[in-house]
Coordinates of C-alpha atoms in Angstrom, one line a residue:
Chain K
M1 CA -3.8 -5.9 19.7
S2 CA -6.3 -4.3 19.0
S3 CA -10.5 -5.7 19.0
S4 CA -11.9 -3.4 17.6
L5 CA -11.4 -0.9 14.2
A6 CA -12.6 1.6 16.5
S7 CA -9.5 1.3 19.1
L8 CA -7.5 1.4 16.3
L9 CA -8.5 5.1 15.6
S10 CA -8.5 5.9 19.8
D11 CA -4.8 4.0 20.7
S12 CA -3.6 6.2 17.5
A13 CA -5.1 8.7 18.6
A14 CA -3.5 8.8 22.4
R15 CA -0.2 7.9 21.2
F16 CA -0.2 10.4 18.2
P17 CA -2.5 13.6 19.0
A18 CA -0.3 15.7 17.4
R19 CA -0.3 13.9 14.3
V20 CA -2.0 14.7 10.8
A21 CA -4.8 11.4 9.9
V22 CA -6.2 12.4 7.3
V23 CA -5.8 14.7 4.7
D24 CA -8.0 16.4 1.2
P25 CA -5.3 17.4 -1.2
S26 CA -8.4 19.0 -2.9
A27 CA -10.5 20.5 -0.4
G28 CA -7.4 21.6 1.5
E29 CA -9.0 20.1 5.1
S30 CA -6.8 17.6 7.0
L31 CA -7.4 16.7 10.3
T32 CA -4.9 15.3 13.1
Y33 CA -5.2 12.2 15.1
A34 CA -6.6 13.9 18.4
E35 CA -9.4 16.1 15.3
L36 CA -9.7 13.1 14.1
Q37 CA -10.9 11.4 16.9
E38 CA -12.6 14.0 18.3
R39 CA -15.2 14.2 15.0
A40 CA -15.5 10.6 15.0
S41 CA -16.9 10.5 18.4
E42 CA -19.2 13.5 18.2
I43 CA -21.1 11.4 15.2
A44 CA -20.5 8.1 17.7
S45 CA -23.0 10.5 20.2
A46 CA -25.7 12.1 17.7
L47 CA -26.2 8.6 16.7
R48 CA -26.1 6.4 20.2
E49 CA -28.4 9.7 20.8
L50 CA -30.8 8.0 18.3
G51 CA -30.3 4.7 19.9
I52 CA -28.0 3.1 17.8
G53 CA -25.6 0.3 18.6
P54 CA -23.8 -2.9 18.3
G55 CA -26.1 -4.8 16.2
D56 CA -27.8 -2.0 13.8
R57 CA -26.4 -0.7 10.6
V58 CA -25.8 3.0 9.2
G59 CA -26.0 3.8 5.8
L60 CA -23.1 6.4 4.4
C61 CA -23.6 8.2 1.5
T62 CA -20.7 10.5 0.8
P63 CA -17.8 11.4 -1.8
K64 CA -14.3 10.9 -0.3
S65 CA -13.6 14.1 2.7
V66 CA -12.4 13.9 5.7
A67 CA -16.0 14.5 7.6
A68 CA -16.3 10.8 5.9
V69 CA -14.0 9.1 7.8
A70 CA -14.8 10.7 10.9
A71 CA -17.8 9.4 9.8
I72 CA -17.1 5.5 9.6
F73 CA -14.5 5.3 12.7
G74 CA -17.9 7.3 14.3
I75 CA -20.3 4.8 13.5
L76 CA -17.9 2.3 14.4
E77 CA -17.4 3.4 17.8
T78 CA -20.9 2.9 18.3
G79 CA -20.2 -0.9 17.5
A80 CA -23.0 -0.4 14.3
A81 CA -22.0 -1.8 11.3
Y82 CA -21.5 0.8 8.4
V83 CA -22.9 0.1 5.0
P84 CA -21.0 2.6 2.1
V85 CA -22.6 3.7 -0.8
D86 CA -21.5 5.4 -3.9
A87 CA -22.7 8.7 -3.5
A88 CA -23.3 9.2 -7.6
A89 CA -24.2 5.3 -8.0
P90 CA -28.5 5.9 -8.7
A91 CA -30.2 6.7 -6.2
E92 CA -32.1 3.4 -7.2
R93 CA -29.7 1.0 -6.2
N94 CA -28.6 3.1 -3.0
R95 CA -31.8 3.0 -2.2
F96 CA -32.2 -0.8 -2.8
I97 CA -29.1 -1.5 -0.4
F98 CA -30.4 0.5 2.5
S99 CA -33.7 -0.9 2.5
D100 CA -32.4 -4.6 2.1
C101 CA -29.8 -4.2 5.2
G102 CA -32.5 -2.2 7.1
V103 CA -29.8 1.1 8.0
A104 CA -31.3 2.3 11.0
A105 CA -30.2 5.8 9.9
L106 CA -28.0 7.7 6.5
L107 CA -25.0 10.2 7.1
A108 CA -25.2 11.7 4.1
A109 CA -23.1 14.7 2.4
D110 CA -26.3 15.5 0.1
A111 CA -29.3 17.0 2.3
G112 CA -31.8 15.7 0.0
A113 CA -30.0 12.2 0.4
D114 CA -32.8 10.6 2.4
E115 CA -36.4 11.5 3.1
G116 CA -37.2 13.8 6.4
E117 CA -35.4 16.4 7.6
P118 CA -31.7 15.8 8.6
R119 CA -29.8 16.8 11.6
Q120 CA -26.5 18.5 10.8
V121 CA -23.4 16.3 12.4
A122 CA -19.9 17.3 12.2
G123 CA -20.2 18.6 8.7
L124 CA -22.7 15.5 7.6
H125 CA -27.0 14.8 7.1
L126 CA -27.8 12.5 9.6
F127 CA -31.2 10.9 8.8
D128 CA -33.2 9.2 11.5
R129 CA -34.5 6.1 10.1
R130 CA -35.6 3.9 12.5
G131 CA -39.0 4.3 12.2
R132 CA -38.6 2.8 8.0
A133 CA -35.4 0.3 9.6
A134 CA -38.4 -1.6 11.4
G135 CA -40.4 -2.1 8.0
D136 CA -37.7 -2.5 6.2
G137 CA -36.0 -4.6 8.7
A138 CA -39.0 -7.3 8.4
M139 CA -37.3 -9.6 5.6
A140 CA -33.7 -7.6 6.9
E141 CA -34.4 -9.8 10.4
T142 CA -34.1 -13.6 8.6
T143 CA -30.2 -12.7 8.5
Q144 CA -28.6 -13.3 12.1
A145 CA -25.3 -10.6 12.0
P146 CA -22.5 -12.5 12.8
D147 CA -21.1 -10.7 15.9
G148 CA -18.8 -8.1 15.7
L149 CA -20.3 -6.8 11.8
A150 CA -18.3 -4.4 11.1
Y151 CA -19.1 -3.2 7.5
I152 CA -21.3 -4.4 5.0
L153 CA -20.2 -4.3 1.3
Y154 CA -21.9 -4.9 -1.7
T155 CA -20.8 -6.1 -4.8
S156 CA -22.7 -6.2 -8.1
G157 CA -24.3 -9.4 -8.2
S158 CA -24.2 -11.7 -11.5
T159 CA -27.8 -11.0 -12.2
G160 CA -29.8 -8.4 -10.6
N161 CA -29.7 -7.4 -7.8
P162 CA -26.9 -6.0 -5.4
K163 CA -25.7 -8.3 -2.5
G164 CA -24.3 -7.4 1.1
V165 CA -20.5 -9.2 2.0
M166 CA -20.7 -9.0 5.8
L167 CA -17.7 -8.1 7.6
T168 CA -16.7 -8.1 11.2
H169 CA -13.8 -6.4 13.4
A170 CA -12.6 -9.2 13.1
N171 CA -11.9 -9.8 9.8
A172 CA -10.7 -6.7 9.0
L173 CA -8.2 -6.6 11.7
S174 CA -6.6 -10.4 10.3
F175 CA -5.9 -8.8 7.2
V176 CA -4.6 -5.4 8.7
D177 CA -2.8 -7.1 11.0
W178 CA -0.9 -9.1 8.2
C179 CA -0.5 -5.7 6.1
S180 CA 1.0 -4.9 9.0
E181 CA 3.6 -7.8 8.8
A182 CA 3.8 -7.5 5.2
F183 CA 5.0 -4.3 4.6
S184 CA 6.5 -2.7 8.2
P185 CA 4.3 1.2 8.0
D186 CA 4.8 3.5 10.6
E187 CA 4.3 6.6 11.6
H188 CA 6.2 8.2 9.4
D189 CA 4.2 6.3 6.4
R190 CA 2.0 8.5 3.5
F191 CA -0.8 6.2 2.5
S192 CA -3.3 6.8 -0.7
S193 CA -6.6 6.3 -0.7
H194 CA -7.6 6.4 -3.7
A195 CA -9.9 3.3 -3.7
P196 CA -13.6 4.7 -3.0
F197 CA -15.0 3.5 0.6
H198 CA -17.5 1.2 -0.8
F199 CA -14.8 -1.3 -2.2
D200 CA -12.8 -3.2 -1.0
L201 CA -9.1 -1.6 -1.4
S202 CA -10.5 1.1 1.0
I203 CA -10.1 -1.2 3.8
L204 CA -6.3 -1.5 3.7
D205 CA -5.8 2.3 2.5
L206 CA -8.0 3.7 6.4
Y207 CA -6.9 0.9 9.0
V208 CA -3.7 -0.1 8.1
P209 CA -2.2 4.2 8.4
I210 CA -4.8 4.3 11.2
K211 CA -3.6 1.4 13.0
H212 CA 0.7 2.6 12.9
G213 CA -0.2 6.5 13.3
A214 CA 0.7 7.4 9.6
R215 CA -1.5 9.5 7.3
I216 CA -4.1 9.3 5.4
V217 CA -4.3 11.0 1.8
L218 CA -7.6 10.7 0.6
I219 CA -7.9 10.5 -3.0
G220 CA -11.3 12.4 -4.5
E221 CA -13.1 10.7 -7.5
A222 CA -12.5 13.0 -10.3
L223 CA -8.8 13.9 -9.0
G224 CA -8.7 9.9 -8.6
K225 CA -9.2 9.2 -12.8
N226 CA -7.0 12.2 -13.8
A227 CA -3.4 11.4 -13.9
R228 CA -2.0 14.5 -14.7
L229 CA -3.7 16.4 -12.1
L230 CA -3.2 12.9 -9.9
A231 CA 0.6 12.6 -10.2
P232 CA 1.8 15.8 -9.0
V233 CA -0.2 15.3 -6.2
I234 CA 1.0 12.2 -5.2
A235 CA 4.7 14.1 -5.3
D236 CA 3.5 16.6 -3.3
E237 CA 2.0 14.9 -0.8
K238 CA 4.7 12.4 -0.4
I239 CA 2.6 9.1 -0.3
S240 CA 4.9 6.5 0.5
V241 CA 2.8 3.2 -0.3
W242 CA 0.0 4.1 -3.1
Y243 CA -2.9 1.1 -3.8
S244 CA -5.1 1.0 -6.4
T245 CA -6.2 -0.7 -9.3
P246 CA -3.6 -1.7 -12.2
T247 CA -5.9 0.5 -14.9
V248 CA -4.7 3.8 -12.7
L249 CA -1.0 2.7 -12.3
R250 CA -1.4 2.5 -16.0
L251 CA -2.7 5.6 -17.0
L252 CA -0.6 7.3 -14.4
A253 CA 2.4 6.0 -16.4
E254 CA 1.1 7.3 -19.7
F255 CA 0.2 10.4 -19.3
G256 CA 1.4 11.5 -15.5
E257 CA 4.6 12.9 -16.9
L258 CA 6.3 11.0 -14.0
E259 CA 9.5 11.8 -15.3
S260 CA 9.2 15.0 -14.0
L261 CA 8.2 14.5 -10.8
D262 CA 10.3 13.8 -7.6
L263 CA 8.1 10.6 -6.6
G264 CA 11.4 9.3 -4.0
A265 CA 8.6 9.1 -0.7
L266 CA 7.4 5.7 -2.7
R267 CA 8.1 2.8 -1.3
L268 CA 5.0 0.8 -1.9
I269 CA 2.6 0.0 -4.9
L270 CA 0.5 -2.2 -4.0
F271 CA -2.1 -3.1 -6.8
A272 CA -5.5 -5.3 -6.8
G273 CA -8.6 -5.8 -8.1
E274 CA -7.3 -7.7 -12.0
V275 CA -4.8 -8.5 -14.4
F276 CA -1.4 -6.1 -14.4
P277 CA -0.9 -6.4 -18.3
V278 CA 3.1 -6.9 -18.0
K279 CA 4.0 -4.5 -20.2
H280 CA 1.9 -2.2 -18.6
L281 CA 3.5 -2.8 -15.5
R282 CA 7.6 -3.1 -17.0
A283 CA 6.6 0.5 -18.2
L284 CA 5.5 1.4 -14.6
K285 CA 9.0 0.2 -13.8
A286 CA 11.0 1.9 -15.9
L287 CA 9.7 5.4 -15.0
L288 CA 9.5 4.5 -11.1
P289 CA 12.1 1.7 -10.2
T290 CA 12.7 2.5 -6.6
P291 CA 9.9 1.3 -5.0
R292 CA 8.7 -2.6 -4.1
Y293 CA 6.0 -3.8 -6.3
W294 CA 3.6 -6.7 -4.9
N295 CA 0.3 -7.7 -6.6
L296 CA -2.3 -8.3 -3.8
Y297 CA -5.5 -11.1 -4.9
G298 CA -8.5 -11.1 -3.4
P299 CA -12.5 -11.3 -3.0
T300 CA -14.1 -8.5 -1.9
E301 CA -15.1 -12.0 0.6
T302 CA -11.8 -12.9 1.9
N303 CA -9.9 -9.8 2.3
V304 CA -6.4 -9.2 0.9
C305 CA -5.3 -13.7 1.1
T306 CA -2.2 -13.9 -1.5
A307 CA 0.4 -11.4 -2.6
F308 CA 3.3 -11.3 -4.9
E309 CA 6.1 -9.2 -4.8
I310 CA 7.2 -8.1 -8.2
P311 CA 10.9 -8.9 -8.7
Q312 CA 12.9 -5.6 -8.8
E313 CA 14.1 -6.9 -12.7
I314 CA 11.1 -7.6 -15.1
P315 CA 12.4 -10.3 -18.0
A316 CA 12.4 -8.8 -21.2
D317 CA 10.8 -12.1 -22.6
R318 CA 8.4 -12.5 -19.8
D319 CA 4.7 -11.8 -21.0
S320 CA 2.4 -13.1 -18.8
P321 CA 1.0 -12.0 -16.0
F322 CA 3.1 -12.5 -12.5
P323 CA 1.6 -15.2 -10.2
I324 CA -1.2 -13.7 -7.1
G325 CA 1.3 -15.2 -5.2
P326 CA 1.8 -17.6 -2.5
P327 CA -1.4 -17.5 0.1
C328 CA -1.3 -14.8 3.5
S329 CA -0.1 -15.5 6.6
N330 CA -3.4 -15.5 8.0
V331 CA -5.5 -18.3 6.0
E332 CA -5.7 -21.6 4.3
T333 CA -6.3 -22.4 1.6
M334 CA -6.8 -25.6 -0.7
L335 CA -7.7 -26.0 -5.1
L336 CA -10.3 -27.9 -5.8
D337 CA -10.7 -28.9 -9.7
G338 CA -8.2 -25.8 -9.5
E339 CA -10.7 -23.6 -8.2
L340 CA -9.2 -21.5 -5.0
L341 CA -10.8 -21.9 -1.7
V342 CA -9.3 -20.1 1.2
R343 CA -10.8 -19.9 4.4
G344 CA -9.4 -18.6 7.6
G345 CA -9.8 -15.1 9.8
P346 CA -9.9 -12.3 7.2
V347 CA -12.9 -14.1 5.4
T348 CA -16.2 -13.2 5.3
S349 CA -18.9 -15.3 7.5
G350 CA -21.7 -14.8 4.2
Y351 CA -24.1 -12.1 2.7
W352 CA -26.6 -10.5 4.7
N353 CA -30.1 -11.6 4.1
L354 CA -29.2 -14.5 1.0
P355 CA -28.8 -17.6 3.4
K356 CA -29.0 -20.1 -0.1
R357 CA -26.3 -17.8 -1.9
T358 CA -24.7 -18.0 1.4
E359 CA -24.5 -21.5 1.3
E360 CA -23.9 -21.8 -2.1
A361 CA -20.8 -19.3 -2.0
F362 CA -18.5 -22.4 0.8
Y363 CA -17.6 -25.7 0.7
R364 CA -18.2 -27.6 3.1
D365 CA -15.5 -30.0 3.0
S366 CA -15.6 -33.5 4.9
G367 CA -14.8 -32.5 8.2
G368 CA -17.6 -30.2 8.2
V369 CA -14.8 -26.8 7.6
R370 CA -16.4 -23.8 5.7
W371 CA -14.3 -22.9 2.5
Y372 CA -15.3 -19.6 0.4
R373 CA -15.7 -20.9 -3.5
T374 CA -13.2 -17.5 -4.9
G375 CA -14.8 -18.8 -7.9
D376 CA -11.6 -18.2 -9.4
I377 CA -9.7 -20.4 -11.5
V378 CA -5.7 -20.8 -10.4
K379 CA -2.6 -23.2 -11.0
D380 CA -0.1 -24.5 -8.9
I381 CA 3.0 -22.9 -10.4
G382 CA 5.0 -25.0 -7.2
A383 CA 6.3 -24.1 -3.3
G384 CA 2.4 -22.8 -3.0
V385 CA 2.6 -20.0 -5.8
L386 CA -0.7 -19.5 -7.1
D387 CA -0.8 -18.6 -11.3
Y388 CA -4.3 -16.7 -11.8
V389 CA -5.6 -18.4 -14.6
G390 CA -9.0 -17.0 -14.8
R391 CA -13.0 -16.1 -14.0
R392 CA -14.7 -20.2 -13.4
D393 CA -17.1 -18.1 -15.0
R394 CA -14.6 -16.6 -17.7
M395 CA -14.2 -20.5 -18.9
V396 CA -16.1 -21.8 -22.3
K397 CA -15.7 -24.5 -24.1
R398 CA -15.2 -24.0 -27.6
R399 CA -14.8 -26.8 -29.7
G400 CA -14.8 -29.4 -27.0
F401 CA -11.5 -27.4 -25.9
R402 CA -11.3 -25.7 -22.1
V403 CA -10.8 -22.0 -23.1
E404 CA -10.0 -19.2 -20.9
L405 CA -10.7 -15.4 -21.9
G406 CA -7.8 -13.8 -19.6
E407 CA -5.6 -16.1 -21.9
I408 CA -6.7 -14.4 -25.1
E409 CA -6.1 -10.9 -23.8
A410 CA -2.5 -12.1 -22.8
G411 CA -1.7 -13.1 -26.2
L412 CA -3.6 -10.0 -27.5
Y413 CA -1.1 -7.5 -25.6
R414 CA 1.4 -9.1 -26.9
H415 CA 0.2 -6.7 -29.7
P416 CA 2.6 -3.7 -29.6
Q417 CA -0.1 -1.2 -30.2
V418 CA -3.0 -2.7 -28.4
V419 CA -3.6 -0.6 -24.9
E420 CA -6.5 -2.7 -23.4
A421 CA -7.5 -5.7 -24.6
A422 CA -11.0 -7.3 -23.0
A423 CA -12.2 -10.7 -24.4
V424 CA -15.8 -11.9 -23.8
A425 CA -17.7 -15.1 -25.2
V426 CA -21.6 -14.8 -26.3
P427 CA -23.7 -18.0 -27.1
D428 CA -23.7 -18.0 -31.2
P429 CA -26.6 -19.9 -32.6
E430 CA -24.3 -22.1 -35.2
S431 CA -20.7 -22.6 -32.8
G432 CA -21.9 -22.8 -29.7
V433 CA -20.0 -19.7 -28.7
S434 CA -18.7 -16.4 -30.6
I435 CA -15.6 -15.5 -29.0
Y436 CA -15.1 -11.4 -29.2
A437 CA -11.8 -9.4 -28.7
F438 CA -12.5 -5.8 -27.8
L439 CA -9.1 -3.7 -28.5
C440 CA -7.9 -0.2 -28.2
C441 CA -5.1 0.4 -30.1
E442 CA -2.7 3.4 -30.4
G443 CA -1.1 4.5 -33.9
G444 CA -3.9 6.0 -35.4
D445 CA -4.5 5.3 -38.7
K446 CA -1.4 2.6 -38.6
A447 CA -3.4 1.2 -35.7
P448 CA -4.0 -2.5 -36.4
K449 CA -7.5 -3.5 -37.8
T450 CA -9.2 -6.8 -37.9
V451 CA -7.1 -8.7 -40.5
Q452 CA -3.9 -8.0 -39.4
M453 CA -5.5 -9.0 -35.3
K454 CA -6.5 -12.2 -36.8
I455 CA -3.6 -13.3 -38.3
F456 CA -0.7 -12.2 -34.7
S457 CA -4.1 -13.9 -32.7
A458 CA -3.2 -17.2 -34.8
K459 CA 0.6 -16.4 -34.6
N460 CA 0.5 -16.0 -30.3
L461 CA -2.5 -18.0 -29.7
L462 CA -3.7 -21.5 -30.1
S463 CA -5.9 -21.9 -32.7
Y464 CA -9.4 -22.2 -30.4
M465 CA -8.9 -19.5 -29.1
V466 CA -8.5 -16.7 -31.9
P467 CA -11.4 -14.6 -31.6
D468 CA -14.4 -14.3 -34.1
R469 CA -14.7 -10.6 -34.0
F470 CA -12.8 -8.1 -33.1
V471 CA -14.0 -4.4 -31.6
F472 CA -12.1 -1.1 -31.8
L473 CA -13.4 1.3 -29.2
E474 CA -11.6 4.1 -28.2
A475 CA -12.1 3.9 -25.0
M476 CA -12.8 0.4 -22.9
P477 CA -16.3 0.4 -21.1
K478 CA -14.9 0.5 -17.2
T479 CA -17.2 0.1 -13.9
S480 CA -17.2 2.8 -11.0
T481 CA -14.6 0.8 -10.1
A482 CA -12.2 1.3 -12.5
K483 CA -12.2 -2.2 -13.8
I484 CA -13.2 -3.1 -17.5
D485 CA -16.8 -3.4 -17.8
Y486 CA -17.7 -7.1 -18.7
Q487 CA -21.1 -7.4 -18.3
K488 CA -21.1 -4.1 -20.6
L489 CA -18.8 -5.8 -24.0
S490 CA -20.9 -8.3 -23.3
S491 CA -24.1 -6.8 -24.5
L492 CA -22.3 -5.1 -26.8
A493 CA -21.3 -8.3 -27.7
T494 CA -24.6 -9.6 -28.5
A495 CA -26.1 -6.3 -29.6
S496 CA -24.0 -6.5 -32.6
Q497 CA -24.7 -10.3 -33.4
Chain Y
M1 CA -16.1 -17.3 -64.9
T2 CA -12.8 -15.5 -65.2
E3 CA -9.9 -14.8 -62.2
E4 CA -11.0 -10.8 -62.1
E5 CA -14.8 -11.9 -62.1
I6 CA -14.5 -14.7 -59.1
K7 CA -12.2 -12.7 -56.3
P8 CA -15.2 -10.5 -55.3
I9 CA -17.2 -12.6 -54.8
V10 CA -14.6 -14.7 -52.5
K11 CA -13.5 -12.2 -51.0
K12 CA -16.9 -10.9 -50.0
Y13 CA -17.7 -14.8 -48.7
L14 CA -14.7 -14.9 -46.1
L15 CA -15.3 -10.6 -44.9
E16 CA -19.1 -12.2 -44.1
E17 CA -17.9 -15.1 -42.8
F18 CA -14.8 -14.9 -41.0
L19 CA -13.7 -11.3 -40.2
Q20 CA -17.1 -9.7 -39.2
G21 CA -16.2 -5.9 -38.5
A22 CA -13.1 -6.2 -41.2
D23 CA -13.1 -3.2 -44.0
E24 CA -13.0 -4.1 -47.8
D25 CA -9.4 -3.1 -47.8
E26 CA -8.1 -5.2 -45.5
L27 CA -8.4 -8.0 -47.8
D28 CA -6.1 -7.6 -50.4
D29 CA -5.8 -10.4 -53.5
S30 CA -2.6 -12.1 -51.8
T31 CA -3.5 -11.5 -47.7
P32 CA -2.3 -14.7 -46.4
L33 CA -5.4 -16.9 -45.6
M34 CA -4.7 -20.0 -44.0
S35 CA -1.3 -19.7 -42.9
G36 CA -1.9 -16.5 -41.6
G37 CA -4.4 -18.5 -39.7
I38 CA -7.7 -16.3 -40.9
L39 CA -8.7 -19.1 -41.9
D40 CA -8.8 -23.1 -39.7
S41 CA -9.8 -26.1 -40.6
I42 CA -13.5 -25.8 -40.1
S43 CA -13.1 -22.6 -41.8
T44 CA -11.9 -24.3 -44.6
T45 CA -13.9 -27.1 -45.0
R46 CA -16.7 -24.2 -45.1
L47 CA -14.9 -22.1 -47.4
V48 CA -14.8 -25.2 -49.7
A49 CA -18.2 -25.9 -49.3
F50 CA -19.1 -23.0 -50.1
L51 CA -16.8 -22.2 -53.3
E52 CA -18.0 -25.8 -54.6
E53 CA -21.8 -24.9 -54.8
K54 CA -21.2 -21.3 -55.8
F55 CA -19.1 -22.4 -58.8
G56 CA -20.2 -25.7 -59.2
V57 CA -16.6 -27.2 -59.4
A58 CA -15.1 -29.9 -57.3
F59 CA -12.4 -30.2 -55.1
E60 CA -9.5 -32.4 -54.4
A61 CA -8.4 -33.5 -51.4
H62 CA -4.9 -32.3 -51.4
E63 CA -6.0 -29.3 -53.3
M64 CA -7.7 -28.1 -49.8
G65 CA -4.4 -27.0 -48.3
V66 CA -2.2 -24.4 -48.1
D67 CA -0.8 -24.4 -51.9
F68 CA -4.3 -23.9 -53.2
L69 CA -6.4 -22.1 -50.5
D70 CA -4.1 -19.9 -48.9
S71 CA -5.0 -16.8 -50.8
I72 CA -8.1 -15.0 -53.1
G73 CA -5.2 -14.3 -55.9
S74 CA -4.5 -18.9 -55.3
I75 CA -8.7 -19.2 -54.5
A76 CA -9.7 -17.4 -57.9
E77 CA -6.9 -19.2 -60.2
L78 CA -7.5 -23.3 -58.7
V79 CA -12.1 -22.0 -59.6
A80 CA -11.3 -20.4 -62.9
E81 CA -9.3 -23.5 -64.2
K82 CA -11.7 -26.2 -62.6
Q83 CA -14.8 -24.4 -64.7
A84 CA -12.2 -23.8 -67.3
A85 CA -11.8 -28.1 -67.2

């Protein structure tokens, strides 16, 4: 059993030096395990020369590339933690993150990513930030980094600044080892790496293949958003394990012309990050019947903590989303007023430099044991299998009834012409709360409109769930991680009141 | 007022109060309001209050249902009848 993420690479480099570790089809680049290890060590030496080691943080600001993968393993090799950011995000946000956690150095693809003169290392620019880190770090010192911190992933806070979720080597390895058990990967597998490195889905994409001597196939940001170009890459690269959000899979089914491609290598399709509407999952399975499909669930704070394998045959009358599954073997779960609480190997110890937020995020049981509060409401449907009901903060009271916005969306998806549906609730001075349904529909002139959707909703939803307003959009606003941008929709709804 | 005069007033009210964002042509004289779910019990009550005030008529309890209020056409018919009485 490995004790650090860096040793996953060194172990595989010793066993499979000549196998390809990572390939970037867009750039036409690839590295064998021996080469990746060498590049990582080169970066590690450069960082050590700056005095960086265990207890330090190093920022990473690059698009997907083989150099970025080498940088991640190089940072880990020094014992420091990496802090990946979206290279396309506003500079101000990234500056906040680097200053918040006091990164001692920054590895970037862009020579202008930071002040000062960078040094060239293994195809990236290395900025020394130690002087500033000390200044920035004045606040950061209040956080006691957990032993063996491996990376900090910043997620958007519900208000204001992003918050840094601290994950240790032990957290990540607990998850990686669970994946080994659940998916039996081997050195012949080829894993997609679709998620950006600042998104938690990337943890599976990076470390599971490296542990097993398999291949990482990097999907860059531009390619990842273009289903028509992406689908042939899955075929050409003979990807065997695909992992992404359902949105990406839906686009592949819709625009990827999958029927014309040989996707015979694909044995596993994993999805996470949002609910997969059954109509879209069914359409995908009709095009790709062979692979096994898994719905993985878990906030960044817990890694994946429940998993459900989709049955080979989806019953024709099923229109509610599949369960998120029983808890993974490496966690314990409990329900508190319907909310899912998780503890165990893969669960974070808390947020960087936010002791109060950390305290609020955990529940302490009578024995003093800490449980992470996911904020997700679930229902035990028997034998420990959990149905996802919705976000605690997406529950609204309407006319005294508890309304789950996700349930409204599931009802709207039953309309054959509804392609995407999102419900948001905004305060309403008269009725307390107003429910807006944002819809993307197909059918051009024949697409449903307000009256038709109102009548449809009344037939398919409980009366207190029928949306007050229907807003028809050409395209749903999405976050940088390709999920529906509810914050944007809420402000659209508020603006239209 | 005639039924034809009443209809557009009722339609305007329904569009503004309960069907914001809808186009005028989505709603016709026979669109099922109550049986279609556009009006629920609360919105029906509001509609009746509006009709009583706007047209100076009074509704009986038994009239506040699907038999009389299910479409713009039947609403206009009932209101015109009441005004004439």
